[in-house]
Amino acid sequence: MPKLAYLGPQGTFCEAALRILAPDAEGVPCANVGAALDVARRGEAGGAVVPLENSVEGAITQTLDELAWGQPLLITGELLLPVEFYLLARPGTEMRHIKRVITHPAAHTQCRGFVERELPGAVVVASSSTAAAAQEVASPGSPYDAAISPAIAGEYYGLVQVAAGIGDRSDTVTRFVKVGPPGELPEPTGADRTSLVAYLRDDHPGALLEMLSEFAVRGVNLTRIESRPTGDGIGRYFFHFDCEGHIADARVGEAISGLHRLSDDVRFLGSYPRADQVATQIKPGTSDGDFSEAASWLSRIREGRA
Ligand SMILES: O=C(O)C(=O)C[C@]1(C(=O)O)C=C[C@@H](O)C=C1
């Protein structure tokens, strides 16, 4: 059975994502996203499933940074998981007893309205994951009264639901990705996404615009852009891009090689089928056929055959 590392312990949203992305895999729970990716890098598992972005909270910056630095990993699949939060406590606990809550910071952000409204004055402490929070509340002598976690974590750790559906929005989704060692890319499907990271060569006016132009002039639609600090001082940033299409598509390949010419470094993170299966819209003049016809036309001119 293939092994996949994930943000543990059992009962996280990440585990739920893994069960859908790779139903036959044996999950290897890890203490944090970095540890899960390192297990994949060391080959102790065939890969990992990690959160990448959330529809309310935005980018999961730890994942972005882990994928940008260190030994390269390749994204081979993605999943959009609806996330629903529950207030879980030891049996017998009532809402009025709850003064100390523990959860993952991303979960706290998504339930901030509920906490302020229903638990005014409660202290919310950060845990490494939503299931780690439930496990902590269930442990003997825990200083915490309740955890904000998925329902399944309550079942794993013997907690009861004090409140259900406590997220500030009912339609929140988290995007998870499956990563593995660099190797063969998933086949293009016509509804693909490509992820990459680009490091600026030098800081100058219009540097980001130049990068964006590589996509724009070839009709490549971006689905996410994020700037992250390099750590080398204030004002030093690198960029994460997600775009529609597959690196095997001429327009995407050419945009990425254009970016490579302009950048200190480009790290390709993968081309993989989109979870929402939305087919890439191809602007007139940017299909593979248009690119190869233009290349043949140029060759004919160069060879004096026009
Ligand atoms: O703690 C978990 O259950 C996770 O899978 C992590 C995570 C996240 O990093 O955003 C995933 C989905 C929710 O947004 C809250 C937490």
PDB file of N, CA and C in Angstrom, residues 4 63 87 117 170 190 202:
ATOM      1  N   LEU A   4       1.408   7.974   2.356  1.00  0.00           N
ATOM      2  CA  LEU A   4       1.409   9.426   2.142  1.00  0.00           C
ATOM      3  C   LEU A   4       1.412  10.118   3.504  1.00  0.00           C
ATOM      4  N   THR A  63       3.108  26.232   3.835  1.00  0.00           N
ATOM      5  CA  THR A  63       3.209  25.310   2.699  1.00  0.00           C
ATOM      6  C   THR A  63       3.907  25.993   1.524  1.00  0.00           C
ATOM      7  N   LEU A  87     -17.532  22.915  17.675  1.00  0.00           N
ATOM      8  CA  LEU A  87     -16.974  23.183  18.997  1.00  0.00           C
ATOM      9  C   LEU A  87     -17.111  21.887  19.789  1.00  0.00           C
ATOM     10  N   ARG A 117     -18.996  36.218  19.341  1.00  0.00           N
ATOM     11  CA  ARG A 117     -20.431  36.311  19.659  1.00  0.00           C
ATOM     12  C   ARG A 117     -20.825  35.381  20.809  1.00  0.00           C
ATOM     13  N   SER A 170     -20.551  29.384   5.474  1.00  0.00           N
ATOM     14  CA  SER A 170     -20.904  27.971   5.337  1.00  0.00           C
ATOM     15  C   SER A 170     -20.276  27.356   4.086  1.00  0.00           C
ATOM     16  N   GLY A 190      -6.716  19.191 -20.391  1.00  0.00           N
ATOM     17  CA  GLY A 190      -7.528  20.282 -20.936  1.00  0.00           C
ATOM     18  C   GLY A 190      -8.144  21.117 -19.816  1.00  0.00           C
ATOM     19  N   ASP A 202      16.678  41.181 -10.301  1.00  0.00           N
ATOM     20  CA  ASP A 202      17.031  42.412  -9.578  1.00  0.00           C
ATOM     21  C   ASP A 202      15.763  43.222  -9.382  1.00  0.00           C
TER      22      ASP A 202
END
